[in-house]
mmCIF file of C-alpha atoms in Angstrom:
data_model
loop_
_atom_site.group_PDB
_atom_site.id
_atom_site.type_symbol
_atom_site.label_atom_id
_atom_site.label_comp_id
_atom_site.label_asym_id
_atom_site.label_seq_id
_atom_site.Cartn_x
_atom_site.Cartn_y
_atom_site.Cartn_z
ATOM 1 C CA UNK U 14 56.151 -29.312 -29.993
ATOM 2 C CA UNK U 15 56.432 -25.912 -28.338
ATOM 3 C CA UNK U 16 53.030 -24.855 -29.672
ATOM 4 C CA UNK U 17 51.280 -27.876 -28.186
ATOM 5 C CA UNK U 18 53.081 -27.333 -24.878
ATOM 6 C CA UNK U 19 51.988 -23.670 -24.751
ATOM 7 C CA UNK U 20 48.341 -24.514 -25.459
ATOM 8 C CA UNK U 21 48.446 -27.231 -22.823
ATOM 9 C CA UNK U 22 49.759 -24.704 -20.292
ATOM 10 C CA UNK U 23 47.191 -22.012 -21.096
ATOM 11 C CA UNK U 24 44.149 -24.295 -20.895
ATOM 12 C CA UNK U 25 44.452 -25.029 -17.139
ATOM 13 C CA UNK U 26 45.176 -21.335 -16.551
ATOM 14 C CA UNK U 27 41.954 -20.340 -18.307
ATOM 15 C CA UNK U 28 40.023 -22.878 -16.276
ATOM 16 C CA UNK U 29 41.535 -21.517 -13.065
ATOM 17 C CA UNK U 30 40.732 -17.934 -14.094
ATOM 18 C CA UNK U 31 37.148 -18.930 -14.902
ATOM 19 C CA UNK U 32 36.709 -20.606 -11.517
ATOM 20 C CA UNK U 33 38.259 -17.601 -9.771
ATOM 21 C CA UNK U 34 35.865 -15.194 -11.502
ATOM 22 C CA UNK U 35 32.918 -17.440 -10.653
ATOM 23 C CA UNK U 36 34.028 -17.572 -7.007
ATOM 24 C CA UNK U 37 34.324 -13.771 -6.891
ATOM 25 C CA UNK U 38 30.842 -13.402 -8.379
ATOM 26 C CA UNK U 39 29.402 -15.802 -5.800
ATOM 27 C CA UNK U 40 31.168 -13.958 -2.989
ATOM 28 C CA UNK U 41 29.881 -10.612 -4.283
ATOM 29 C CA UNK U 42 26.346 -12.031 -4.494
ATOM 30 C CA UNK U 43 26.536 -13.242 -0.893
ATOM 31 C CA UNK U 44 27.852 -9.871 0.286
ATOM 32 C CA UNK U 45 24.982 -8.128 -1.514
ATOM 33 C CA UNK U 46 22.443 -10.493 0.033
ATOM 34 C CA UNK U 47 23.820 -9.939 3.546
ATOM 35 C CA UNK U 48 23.854 -6.151 3.127
ATOM 36 C CA UNK U 49 20.293 -6.132 1.780
ATOM 37 C CA UNK U 50 19.185 -8.321 4.679
ATOM 38 C CA UNK U 51 20.760 -5.930 7.183
ATOM 39 C CA UNK U 52 19.132 -2.917 5.517
ATOM 40 C CA UNK U 53 15.770 -4.703 5.489
ATOM 41 C CA UNK U 54 16.082 -5.533 9.194
ATOM 42 C CA UNK U 55 17.066 -1.945 9.987
ATOM 43 C CA UNK U 56 14.140 -0.466 8.063
ATOM 44 C CA UNK U 57 11.637 -2.915 9.542
ATOM 45 C CA UNK U 58 13.037 -2.784 13.079
ATOM 46 C CA UNK U 59 10.118 -0.690 14.457
ATOM 47 C CA UNK U 60 7.625 -3.202 13.076
ATOM 48 C CA UNK U 61 9.667 -6.138 14.389
ATOM 49 C CA UNK U 62 9.943 -4.596 17.864
ATOM 50 C CA UNK U 63 6.211 -3.874 17.888
ATOM 51 C CA UNK U 64 5.379 -7.488 17.079
ATOM 52 C CA UNK U 65 7.939 -8.907 19.535
ATOM 53 C CA UNK U 66 6.909 -6.659 22.431
ATOM 54 C CA UNK U 67 3.235 -7.442 21.878
ATOM 55 C CA UNK U 68 3.940 -10.927 23.284
ATOM 56 C CA UNK U 69 5.599 -9.597 26.444
ATOM 57 C CA UNK U 70 3.941 -8.880 29.785
ATOM 58 C CA UNK U 71 3.502 -5.207 30.595
ATOM 59 C CA UNK U 72 6.331 -5.088 33.149
ATOM 60 C CA UNK U 73 8.768 -6.688 30.709
ATOM 61 C CA UNK U 74 7.827 -4.131 28.064
ATOM 62 C CA UNK U 75 8.634 -1.274 30.424
ATOM 63 C CA UNK U 76 11.938 -2.909 31.382
ATOM 64 C CA UNK U 77 12.961 -3.575 27.768
ATOM 65 C CA UNK U 78 16.188 -5.302 28.740
ATOM 66 C CA UNK U 79 16.467 -7.867 25.923
ATOM 67 C CA UNK U 80 15.368 -8.106 22.315
ATOM 68 C CA UNK U 81 14.136 -11.695 22.679
ATOM 69 C CA UNK U 82 11.236 -11.989 25.166
ATOM 70 C CA UNK U 83 12.099 -13.859 28.345
ATOM 71 C CA UNK U 84 8.416 -14.595 28.917
ATOM 72 C CA UNK U 85 5.916 -15.037 26.092
ATOM 73 C CA UNK U 86 2.256 -14.370 26.779
ATOM 74 C CA UNK U 87 -0.973 -13.798 24.869
ATOM 75 C CA UNK U 88 -2.560 -11.685 27.589
ATOM 76 C CA UNK U 89 -2.215 -8.507 25.523
ATOM 77 C CA UNK U 90 -4.155 -10.016 22.627
ATOM 78 C CA UNK U 91 -6.737 -11.468 25.002
ATOM 79 C CA UNK U 92 -7.199 -8.037 26.554
ATOM 80 C CA UNK U 93 -7.562 -6.400 23.133
ATOM 81 C CA UNK U 94 -10.374 -8.734 22.105
ATOM 82 C CA UNK U 95 -11.867 -9.037 25.586
ATOM 83 C CA UNK U 96 -11.912 -5.456 26.869
ATOM 84 C CA UNK U 97 -12.037 -3.347 23.692
ATOM 85 C CA UNK U 98 -14.172 -3.179 20.553
ATOM 86 C CA UNK U 99 -11.283 -4.072 18.280
ATOM 87 C CA UNK U 100 -13.310 -6.352 15.985
ATOM 88 C CA UNK U 101 -15.759 -3.520 15.358
ATOM 89 C CA UNK U 102 -12.903 -1.077 14.694
ATOM 90 C CA UNK U 103 -11.349 -3.529 12.264
ATOM 91 C CA UNK U 104 -14.564 -4.160 10.334
ATOM 92 C CA UNK U 105 -15.291 -0.426 10.134
ATOM 93 C CA UNK U 106 -11.808 0.301 8.788
ATOM 94 C CA UNK U 107 -11.964 -2.465 6.197
ATOM 95 C CA UNK U 108 -15.475 -1.466 5.091
ATOM 96 C CA UNK U 109 -14.649 2.222 4.656
ATOM 97 C CA UNK U 110 -11.341 1.449 2.922
ATOM 98 C CA UNK U 111 -12.818 -1.105 0.517
ATOM 99 C CA UNK U 112 -15.708 1.134 -0.543
ATOM 100 C CA UNK U 113 -13.369 4.072 -1.118
ATOM 101 C CA UNK U 114 -10.900 1.866 -3.015
ATOM 102 C CA UNK U 115 -13.538 0.433 -5.368
ATOM 103 C CA UNK U 116 -14.933 3.876 -6.202
ATOM 104 C CA UNK U 117 -11.433 5.303 -6.718
ATOM 105 C CA UNK U 118 -10.481 2.415 -9.020
ATOM 106 C CA UNK U 119 -13.516 2.940 -11.239
ATOM 107 C CA UNK U 120 -13.475 6.750 -11.300
ATOM 108 C CA UNK U 121 -9.720 7.224 -11.675
ATOM 109 C CA UNK U 122 -9.568 4.440 -14.270
ATOM 110 C CA UNK U 123 -12.051 6.146 -16.583
ATOM 111 C CA UNK U 124 -10.560 9.583 -15.889
ATOM 112 C CA UNK U 125 -7.011 8.381 -16.528
ATOM 113 C CA UNK U 126 -8.070 6.695 -19.769
ATOM 114 C CA UNK U 127 -9.770 9.880 -20.937
ATOM 115 C CA UNK U 128 -6.695 11.997 -20.185
ATOM 116 C CA UNK U 129 -4.456 9.498 -21.969
ATOM 117 C CA UNK U 130 -6.489 8.925 -25.122
ATOM 118 C CA UNK U 131 -8.427 12.158 -25.688
ATOM 119 C CA UNK U 132 -6.230 15.263 -25.830
ATOM 120 C CA UNK U 133 -8.901 17.974 -25.659
ATOM 121 C CA UNK U 134 -8.910 21.406 -24.069
ATOM 122 C CA UNK U 135 -11.343 20.237 -21.389
ATOM 123 C CA UNK U 136 -9.057 17.359 -20.447
ATOM 124 C CA UNK U 137 -6.082 19.714 -20.371
ATOM 125 C CA UNK U 138 -7.880 22.023 -17.936
ATOM 126 C CA UNK U 139 -9.003 19.031 -15.867
ATOM 127 C CA UNK U 140 -5.477 17.608 -15.616
ATOM 128 C CA UNK U 141 -4.124 20.989 -14.515
ATOM 129 C CA UNK U 142 -6.863 21.323 -11.906
ATOM 130 C CA UNK U 143 -5.902 17.926 -10.502
ATOM 131 C CA UNK U 144 -2.427 19.269 -9.841
ATOM 132 C CA UNK U 145 -3.832 22.443 -8.269
ATOM 133 C CA UNK U 146 -6.099 20.488 -5.921
ATOM 134 C CA UNK U 147 -3.083 18.537 -4.681
ATOM 135 C CA UNK U 148 -1.497 21.776 -3.449
ATOM 136 C CA UNK U 149 -4.198 22.470 -0.845
ATOM 137 C CA UNK U 150 -4.182 20.329 2.325
ATOM 138 C CA UNK U 151 -7.530 18.975 3.435
ATOM 139 C CA UNK U 152 -7.124 20.453 6.913
ATOM 140 C CA UNK U 153 -7.833 23.917 5.473
ATOM 141 C CA UNK U 154 -11.389 22.904 4.601
ATOM 142 C CA UNK U 155 -12.203 20.507 7.432
ATOM 143 C CA UNK U 156 -14.396 23.047 9.298
ATOM 144 C CA UNK U 157 -16.348 23.961 6.182
ATOM 145 C CA UNK U 158 -16.805 20.292 5.327
ATOM 146 C CA UNK U 159 -18.083 19.611 8.832
ATOM 147 C CA UNK U 160 -20.669 22.391 8.471
ATOM 148 C CA UNK U 161 -21.665 21.049 5.052
ATOM 149 C CA UNK U 162 -22.190 17.471 6.202
ATOM 150 C CA UNK U 163 -24.062 18.613 9.316
ATOM 151 C CA UNK U 164 -26.407 20.718 7.181
ATOM 152 C CA UNK U 165 -27.291 17.767 4.933
ATOM 153 C CA UNK U 166 -27.644 15.363 7.857
ATOM 154 C CA UNK U 167 -24.830 12.981 6.906
ATOM 155 C CA UNK U 168 -22.917 13.112 10.172
ATOM 156 C CA UNK U 169 -22.904 10.021 12.382
ATOM 157 C CA UNK U 170 -22.525 7.904 9.229
ATOM 158 C CA UNK U 171 -19.601 6.576 7.191
ATOM 159 C CA UNK U 172 -20.534 8.735 4.187
ATOM 160 C CA UNK U 173 -18.400 11.830 5.002
ATOM 161 C CA UNK U 174 -15.241 9.792 5.558
ATOM 162 C CA UNK U 175 -15.760 7.685 2.424
ATOM 163 C CA UNK U 176 -16.426 10.753 0.271
ATOM 164 C CA UNK U 177 -13.355 12.573 1.583
ATOM 165 C CA UNK U 178 -11.098 9.540 1.159
ATOM 166 C CA UNK U 179 -12.247 9.289 -2.454
ATOM 167 C CA UNK U 180 -11.564 12.979 -3.021
ATOM 168 C CA UNK U 181 -8.125 12.693 -1.407
ATOM 169 C CA UNK U 182 -7.076 9.717 -3.539
ATOM 170 C CA UNK U 183 -8.611 10.602 -6.918
ATOM 171 C CA UNK U 184 -6.074 13.166 -8.238
ATOM 172 C CA UNK U 185 -2.967 11.067 -7.660
ATOM 173 C CA UNK U 186 -4.647 7.813 -8.726
ATOM 174 C CA UNK U 187 -5.874 9.445 -11.936
ATOM 175 C CA UNK U 188 -2.328 10.445 -12.807
ATOM 176 C CA UNK U 189 -1.105 6.939 -11.982
ATOM 177 C CA UNK U 190 -3.654 5.402 -14.344
ATOM 178 C CA UNK U 191 -2.824 7.950 -17.043
ATOM 179 C CA UNK U 192 0.833 6.947 -16.892
ATOM 180 C CA UNK U 193 -0.014 3.266 -17.305
ATOM 181 C CA UNK U 194 -2.454 3.927 -20.147
ATOM 182 C CA UNK U 195 0.166 6.054 -21.924
ATOM 183 C CA UNK U 196 2.505 3.045 -21.927
ATOM 184 C CA UNK U 197 -0.060 0.834 -23.724
ATOM 185 C CA UNK U 198 0.204 1.118 -27.540
ATOM 186 C CA UNK U 199 -2.804 2.651 -29.257
ATOM 187 C CA UNK U 200 -2.391 0.122 -32.069
ATOM 188 C CA UNK U 201 -3.943 -2.558 -29.859
ATOM 189 C CA UNK U 202 -7.179 -0.584 -29.593
ATOM 190 C CA UNK U 203 -7.137 0.217 -33.304
ATOM 191 C CA UNK U 204 -6.777 -3.484 -34.091
ATOM 192 C CA UNK U 205 -9.712 -4.267 -31.786
ATOM 193 C CA UNK U 206 -11.865 -1.625 -33.502
ATOM 194 C CA UNK U 207 -10.949 -3.085 -36.895
ATOM 195 C CA UNK U 208 -12.266 -6.416 -35.604
ATOM 196 C CA UNK U 209 -15.596 -4.761 -34.802
ATOM 197 C CA UNK U 210 -15.189 -3.595 -31.195
ATOM 198 C CA UNK U 211 -16.524 -0.237 -30.114
ATOM 199 C CA UNK U 212 -14.227 2.209 -28.313
ATOM 200 C CA UNK U 213 -15.733 1.266 -24.957
ATOM 201 C CA UNK U 214 -15.459 -2.455 -25.706
ATOM 202 C CA UNK U 215 -11.837 -2.045 -26.805
ATOM 203 C CA UNK U 216 -11.044 -0.235 -23.572
ATOM 204 C CA UNK U 217 -12.695 -2.893 -21.394
ATOM 205 C CA UNK U 218 -11.399 -5.934 -23.300
ATOM 206 C CA UNK U 219 -7.925 -4.785 -24.334
ATOM 207 C CA UNK U 220 -6.637 -1.799 -22.376
ATOM 208 C CA UNK U 221 -7.969 -2.497 -18.880
ATOM 209 C CA UNK U 222 -6.508 -6.043 -18.653
ATOM 210 C CA UNK U 223 -3.094 -4.727 -19.704
ATOM 211 C CA UNK U 224 -3.315 -2.009 -17.046
ATOM 212 C CA UNK U 225 -3.487 -4.627 -14.289
ATOM 213 C CA UNK U 226 -0.235 -3.529 -12.590
ATOM 214 C CA UNK U 227 -1.511 0.046 -12.559
ATOM 215 C CA UNK U 228 -4.829 -1.013 -11.047
ATOM 216 C CA UNK U 229 -2.986 -2.970 -8.364
ATOM 217 C CA UNK U 230 -0.809 0.030 -7.493
ATOM 218 C CA UNK U 231 -3.858 2.306 -7.350
ATOM 219 C CA UNK U 232 -5.722 -0.184 -5.148
ATOM 220 C CA UNK U 233 -2.835 -0.391 -2.676
ATOM 221 C CA UNK U 234 -2.457 3.391 -2.527
ATOM 222 C CA UNK U 235 -6.183 4.091 -2.096
ATOM 223 C CA UNK U 236 -6.687 1.341 0.485
ATOM 224 C CA UNK U 237 -3.712 2.371 2.620
ATOM 225 C CA UNK U 238 -4.676 6.042 2.456
ATOM 226 C CA UNK U 239 -8.150 5.311 3.828
ATOM 227 C CA UNK U 240 -7.017 2.582 6.229
ATOM 228 C CA UNK U 241 -4.264 4.641 7.897
ATOM 229 C CA UNK U 242 -5.922 8.076 7.861
ATOM 230 C CA UNK U 243 -6.602 9.711 11.238
ATOM 231 C CA UNK U 244 -7.609 13.364 10.812
ATOM 232 C CA UNK U 245 -10.815 12.789 8.839
ATOM 233 C CA UNK U 246 -11.704 9.774 10.982
ATOM 234 C CA UNK U 247 -11.281 11.748 14.201
ATOM 235 C CA UNK U 248 -13.478 14.539 12.830
ATOM 236 C CA UNK U 249 -16.328 12.482 11.347
ATOM 237 C CA UNK U 250 -16.133 8.966 12.835
ATOM 238 C CA UNK U 251 -15.333 9.625 16.485
ATOM 239 C CA UNK U 252 -18.956 9.925 17.589
ATOM 240 C CA UNK U 253 -20.832 7.683 17.958
ATOM 241 C CA UNK U 254 -18.270 5.108 19.057
ATOM 242 C CA UNK U 255 -19.849 2.481 16.785
ATOM 243 C CA UNK U 256 -18.232 4.319 13.839
ATOM 244 C CA UNK U 257 -14.697 4.202 15.255
ATOM 245 C CA UNK U 258 -11.972 2.852 13.005
ATOM 246 C CA UNK U 259 -8.638 1.328 13.995
ATOM 247 C CA UNK U 260 -6.817 4.664 13.860
ATOM 248 C CA UNK U 261 -9.249 6.103 16.425
ATOM 249 C CA UNK U 262 -9.311 2.924 18.492
ATOM 250 C CA UNK U 263 -5.534 2.887 18.904
ATOM 251 C CA UNK U 264 -5.734 6.381 20.351
ATOM 252 C CA UNK U 265 -7.956 5.081 23.157
ATOM 253 C CA UNK U 266 -5.037 3.148 24.667
ATOM 254 C CA UNK U 267 -3.419 6.480 25.597
ATOM 255 C CA UNK U 268 -5.291 7.449 28.746
ATOM 256 C CA UNK U 269 -4.828 10.423 31.042
ATOM 257 C CA UNK U 270 -2.836 8.693 33.765
ATOM 258 C CA UNK U 271 -1.530 5.573 32.055
ATOM 259 C CA UNK U 272 -0.846 3.969 28.697
ATOM 260 C CA UNK U 273 -1.694 0.357 27.955
ATOM 261 C CA UNK U 274 1.484 -0.356 26.018
ATOM 262 C CA UNK U 275 0.956 -4.095 25.736
ATOM 263 C CA UNK U 276 -2.561 -3.781 24.365
ATOM 264 C CA UNK U 277 -1.565 -0.957 22.049
ATOM 265 C CA UNK U 278 1.332 -2.983 20.609
ATOM 266 C CA UNK U 279 -0.901 -6.025 20.159
ATOM 267 C CA UNK U 280 -3.594 -3.949 18.446
ATOM 268 C CA UNK U 281 -0.971 -2.280 16.236
ATOM 269 C CA UNK U 282 0.423 -5.658 15.203
ATOM 270 C CA UNK U 283 -3.043 -6.878 14.270
ATOM 271 C CA UNK U 284 -3.722 -3.653 12.377
ATOM 272 C CA UNK U 285 -0.719 -4.269 10.119
ATOM 273 C CA UNK U 286 -1.977 -7.658 8.933
ATOM 274 C CA UNK U 287 -4.758 -6.589 6.472
ATOM 275 C CA UNK U 288 -2.540 -4.224 4.415
ATOM 276 C CA UNK U 289 0.238 -6.823 4.475
ATOM 277 C CA UNK U 290 -2.057 -9.583 3.214
ATOM 278 C CA UNK U 291 -3.508 -7.252 0.568
ATOM 279 C CA UNK U 292 -0.045 -6.329 -0.669
ATOM 280 C CA UNK U 293 1.052 -9.967 -0.885
ATOM 281 C CA UNK U 294 -2.058 -10.906 -2.862
ATOM 282 C CA UNK U 295 -1.866 -7.915 -5.187
ATOM 283 C CA UNK U 296 1.872 -8.395 -5.660
ATOM 284 C CA UNK U 297 1.295 -11.801 -7.235
ATOM 285 C CA UNK U 298 -1.450 -10.359 -9.403
ATOM 286 C CA UNK U 299 0.827 -7.494 -10.472
ATOM 287 C CA UNK U 300 3.492 -9.961 -11.605
ATOM 288 C CA UNK U 301 0.931 -11.966 -13.591
ATOM 289 C CA UNK U 302 -0.423 -8.774 -15.130
ATOM 290 C CA UNK U 303 3.012 -7.564 -16.185
ATOM 291 C CA UNK U 304 3.876 -10.968 -17.659
ATOM 292 C CA UNK U 305 0.579 -11.121 -19.552
ATOM 293 C CA UNK U 306 1.084 -7.590 -20.837
ATOM 294 C CA UNK U 307 4.562 -8.444 -22.079
ATOM 295 C CA UNK U 308 3.266 -11.480 -23.972
ATOM 296 C CA UNK U 309 0.287 -9.661 -25.466
ATOM 297 C CA UNK U 310 2.320 -6.601 -26.359
#
């Protein structure tokens, strides 16, 4: 009788303890979510303020009394498209960035695969030289590069900027690809060669698809490097004005006697959209690539 009474008493207590632990876990999850939301808002506050103020009239921007705009207007965006060459800046930036990104993806992909799969003395020297090149800032050679491109008649074109963006991104992107290729088992390539594939075919059909997350990371890095860069653009793409990119165009809003804050904020907000869209698209592809790699592996 006493045994049955004791078990009957402990069962509701266990249920209550289980519900209490579940409630604490839910409360902890909510606290984590709120803290992460606050941190996210704090980190992205400059971007949020830029977007919000781009819809304010110029006088309201200078006053800056409230976070929420009292008056919402599109005059800043109308001025950007009506009085500036923003569309041309945007197309130039996207064109230069895409060309540099495609070349970097191909070149760093093959270079990273070679460093990962073929451990030769030449590759060892090459990998060390990649690290050495990263130690020297490009600004040290900008004058010499200007003289070089002038002598071969490539100024007043996109070629100097594209070439330099490729050179700037290649070392780091090669190491990124090497790290991803190192994580892919060699047995997959050996199995493909047993089935009759050549080494090149095994790389294209087996290794490259599994390195999708690495390719996405390299694409984001190379695109953002070229899209956001200012020093090379100001040296090689400032004249003629038809070569201007967004980074140079934004500088034009800072004039000698005044600054068009509304137009600059509107142009900056628009400039953020292409990298944001690219990241969202590539993020989905990265998740699919990682899932496919896990299944195939």
